[in-house]
PDB file of C-alpha atoms in Angstrom:
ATOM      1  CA  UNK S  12      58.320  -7.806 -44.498  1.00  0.00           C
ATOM      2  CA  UNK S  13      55.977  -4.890 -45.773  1.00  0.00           C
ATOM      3  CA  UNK S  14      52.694  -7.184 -45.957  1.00  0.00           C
ATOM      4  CA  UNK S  15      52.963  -8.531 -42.110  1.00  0.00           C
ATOM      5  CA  UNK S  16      53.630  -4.792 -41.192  1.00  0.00           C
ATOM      6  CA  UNK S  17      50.455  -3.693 -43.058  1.00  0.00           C
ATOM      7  CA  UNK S  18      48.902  -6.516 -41.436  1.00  0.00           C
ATOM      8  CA  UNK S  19      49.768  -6.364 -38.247  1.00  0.00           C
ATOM      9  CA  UNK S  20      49.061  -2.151 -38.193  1.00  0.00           C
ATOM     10  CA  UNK S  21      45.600  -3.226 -39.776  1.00  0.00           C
ATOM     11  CA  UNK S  22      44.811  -5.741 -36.680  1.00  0.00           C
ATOM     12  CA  UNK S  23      45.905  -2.757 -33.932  1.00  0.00           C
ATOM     13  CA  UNK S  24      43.613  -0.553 -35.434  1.00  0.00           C
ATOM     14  CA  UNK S  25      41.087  -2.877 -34.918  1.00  0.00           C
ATOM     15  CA  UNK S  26      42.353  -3.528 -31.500  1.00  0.00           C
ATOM     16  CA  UNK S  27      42.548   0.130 -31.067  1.00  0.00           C
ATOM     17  CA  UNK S  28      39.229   0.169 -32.393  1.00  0.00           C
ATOM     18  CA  UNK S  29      37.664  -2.240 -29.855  1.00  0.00           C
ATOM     19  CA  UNK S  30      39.325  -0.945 -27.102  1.00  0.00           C
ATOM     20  CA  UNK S  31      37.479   2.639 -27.365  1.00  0.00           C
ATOM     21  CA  UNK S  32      34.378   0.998 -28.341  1.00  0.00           C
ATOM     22  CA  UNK S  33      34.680  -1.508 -25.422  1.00  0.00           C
ATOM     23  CA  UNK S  34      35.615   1.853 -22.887  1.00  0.00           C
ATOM     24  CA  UNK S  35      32.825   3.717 -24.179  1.00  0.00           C
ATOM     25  CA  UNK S  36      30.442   0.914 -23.531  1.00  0.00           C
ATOM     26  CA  UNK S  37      31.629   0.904 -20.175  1.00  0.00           C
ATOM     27  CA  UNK S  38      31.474   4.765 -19.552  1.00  0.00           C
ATOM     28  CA  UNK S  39      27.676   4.406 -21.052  1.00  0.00           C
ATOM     29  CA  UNK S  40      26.706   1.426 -18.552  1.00  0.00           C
ATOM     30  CA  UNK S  41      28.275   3.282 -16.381  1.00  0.00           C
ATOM     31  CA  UNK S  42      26.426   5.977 -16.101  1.00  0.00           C
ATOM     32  CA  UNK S  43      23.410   3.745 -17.101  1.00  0.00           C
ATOM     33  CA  UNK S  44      24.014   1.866 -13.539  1.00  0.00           C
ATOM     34  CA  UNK S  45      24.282   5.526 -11.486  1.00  0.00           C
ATOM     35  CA  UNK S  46      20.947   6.186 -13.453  1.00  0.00           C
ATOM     36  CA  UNK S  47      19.214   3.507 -11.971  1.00  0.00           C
ATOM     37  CA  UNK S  48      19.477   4.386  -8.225  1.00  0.00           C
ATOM     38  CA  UNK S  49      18.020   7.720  -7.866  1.00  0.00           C
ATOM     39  CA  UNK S  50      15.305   5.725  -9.610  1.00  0.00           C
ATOM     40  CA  UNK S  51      15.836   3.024  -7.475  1.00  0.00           C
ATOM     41  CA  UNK S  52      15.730   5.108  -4.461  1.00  0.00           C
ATOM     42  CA  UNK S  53      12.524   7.130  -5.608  1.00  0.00           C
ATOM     43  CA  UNK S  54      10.739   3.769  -5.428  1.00  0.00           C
ATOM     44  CA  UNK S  55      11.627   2.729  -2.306  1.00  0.00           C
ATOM     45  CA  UNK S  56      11.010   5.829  -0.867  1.00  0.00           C
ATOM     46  CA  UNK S  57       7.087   5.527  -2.545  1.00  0.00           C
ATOM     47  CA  UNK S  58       6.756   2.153  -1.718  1.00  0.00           C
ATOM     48  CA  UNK S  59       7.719   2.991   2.304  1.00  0.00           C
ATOM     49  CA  UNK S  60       4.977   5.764   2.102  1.00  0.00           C
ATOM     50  CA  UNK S  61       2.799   3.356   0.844  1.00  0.00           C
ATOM     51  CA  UNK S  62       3.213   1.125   3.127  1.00  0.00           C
ATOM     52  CA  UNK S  63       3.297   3.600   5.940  1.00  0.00           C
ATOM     53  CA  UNK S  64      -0.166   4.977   4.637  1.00  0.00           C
ATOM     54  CA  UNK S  65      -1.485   1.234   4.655  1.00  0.00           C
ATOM     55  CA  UNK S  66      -0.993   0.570   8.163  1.00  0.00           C
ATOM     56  CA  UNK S  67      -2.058   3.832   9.253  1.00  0.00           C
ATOM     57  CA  UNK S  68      -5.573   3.048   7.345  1.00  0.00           C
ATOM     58  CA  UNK S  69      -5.601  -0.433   8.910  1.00  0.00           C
ATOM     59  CA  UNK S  70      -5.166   1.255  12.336  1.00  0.00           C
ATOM     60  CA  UNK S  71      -7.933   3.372  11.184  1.00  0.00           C
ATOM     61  CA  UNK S  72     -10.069   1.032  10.312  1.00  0.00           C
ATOM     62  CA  UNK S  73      -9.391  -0.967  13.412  1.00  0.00           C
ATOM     63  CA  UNK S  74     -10.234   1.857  15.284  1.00  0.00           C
ATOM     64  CA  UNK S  75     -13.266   2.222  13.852  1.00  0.00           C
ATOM     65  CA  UNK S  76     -14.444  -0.906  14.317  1.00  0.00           C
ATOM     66  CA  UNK S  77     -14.158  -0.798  17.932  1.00  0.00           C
ATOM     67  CA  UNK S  78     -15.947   2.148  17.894  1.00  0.00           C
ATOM     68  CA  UNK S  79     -18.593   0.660  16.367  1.00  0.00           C
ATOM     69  CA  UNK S  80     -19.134  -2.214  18.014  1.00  0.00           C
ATOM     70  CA  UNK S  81     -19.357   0.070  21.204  1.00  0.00           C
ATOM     71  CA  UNK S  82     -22.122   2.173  19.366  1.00  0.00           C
ATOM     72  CA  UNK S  83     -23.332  -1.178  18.217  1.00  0.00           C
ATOM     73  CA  UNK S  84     -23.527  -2.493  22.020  1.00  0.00           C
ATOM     74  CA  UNK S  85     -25.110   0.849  23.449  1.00  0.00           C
ATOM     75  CA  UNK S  86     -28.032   0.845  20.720  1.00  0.00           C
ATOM     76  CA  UNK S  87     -28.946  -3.209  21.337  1.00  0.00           C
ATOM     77  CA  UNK S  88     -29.220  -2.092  25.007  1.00  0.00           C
ATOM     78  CA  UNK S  89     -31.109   1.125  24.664  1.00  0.00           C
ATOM     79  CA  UNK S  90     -33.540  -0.828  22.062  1.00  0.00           C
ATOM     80  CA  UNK S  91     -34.420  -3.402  24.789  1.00  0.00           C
ATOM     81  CA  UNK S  92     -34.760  -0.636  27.438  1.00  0.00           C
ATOM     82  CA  UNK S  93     -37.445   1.279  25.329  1.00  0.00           C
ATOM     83  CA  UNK S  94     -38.502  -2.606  24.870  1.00  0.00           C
ATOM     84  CA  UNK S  95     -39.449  -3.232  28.067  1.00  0.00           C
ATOM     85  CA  UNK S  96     -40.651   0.524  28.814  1.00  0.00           C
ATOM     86  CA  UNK S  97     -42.690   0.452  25.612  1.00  0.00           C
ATOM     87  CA  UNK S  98     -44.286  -3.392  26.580  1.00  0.00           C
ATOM     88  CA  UNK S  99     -45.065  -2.147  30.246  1.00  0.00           C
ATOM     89  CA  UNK S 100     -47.191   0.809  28.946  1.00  0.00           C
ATOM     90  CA  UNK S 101     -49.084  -1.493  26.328  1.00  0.00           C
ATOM     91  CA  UNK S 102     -49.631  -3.966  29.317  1.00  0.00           C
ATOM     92  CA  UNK S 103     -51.006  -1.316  31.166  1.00  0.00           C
ATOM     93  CA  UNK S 104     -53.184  -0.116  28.026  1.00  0.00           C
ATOM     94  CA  UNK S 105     -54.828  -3.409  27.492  1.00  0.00           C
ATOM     95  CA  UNK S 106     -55.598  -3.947  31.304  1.00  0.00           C
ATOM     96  CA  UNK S 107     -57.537  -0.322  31.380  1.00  0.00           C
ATOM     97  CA  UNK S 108     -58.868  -1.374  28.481  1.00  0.00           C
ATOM     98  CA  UNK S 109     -60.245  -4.564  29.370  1.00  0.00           C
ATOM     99  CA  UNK S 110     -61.458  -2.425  32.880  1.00  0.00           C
ATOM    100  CA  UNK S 111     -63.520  -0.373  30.022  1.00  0.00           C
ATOM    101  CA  UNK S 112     -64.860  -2.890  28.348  1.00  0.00           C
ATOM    102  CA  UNK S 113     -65.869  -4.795  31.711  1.00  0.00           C
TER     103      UNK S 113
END
């Protein structure tokens, strides 16, 4: 009888054993797993402010193309106005200078 007691007392230990290993693995993924979302969180929150910024600059940007173009369209026309002014004066020019020289 004495050698299956020993045994079997020697096998729940180890039972025993595993059983407080196993529950301390659990308490340590545990609070492994409730680490992970504040983290978790903090990125998301980062990554919506990135994103947020990243439209905002593409609004920007868009913006500031239309502006642009607008300055763009107002210089081509003020550069043919001065053009034409500019070409009237030299036409001028060459006939009183041709009058001169006649």
């Amino acid at each position: 009888d004495k050698p299956w007691r020993d045994e079997i007392s020697k096998r729940d230990a180890k039972i025993l054993k595993l059983q407080e290993a196993a529950s301390n693995q659990e308490v340590r993924l545990r609070e492994a797993v409730e680490a992970i979302e504040p983290v978790r969180i903090e990125g998301e929150r980062k990554l919506k402010a990135a994103e947020d910024r990243a439209e905002q600059i593409q609004q920007e940007v868009f913006v500031l193309q239309e502006e642009l173009e607008e300055v763009k369209e107002q210089w081509e026309l003020e550069v043919a106005q001065a053009k034409e002014v500019h070409h009237k004066e030299v036409l001028k020019l060459q006939i009183k200078m041709h009058e001169i020289e006649a």
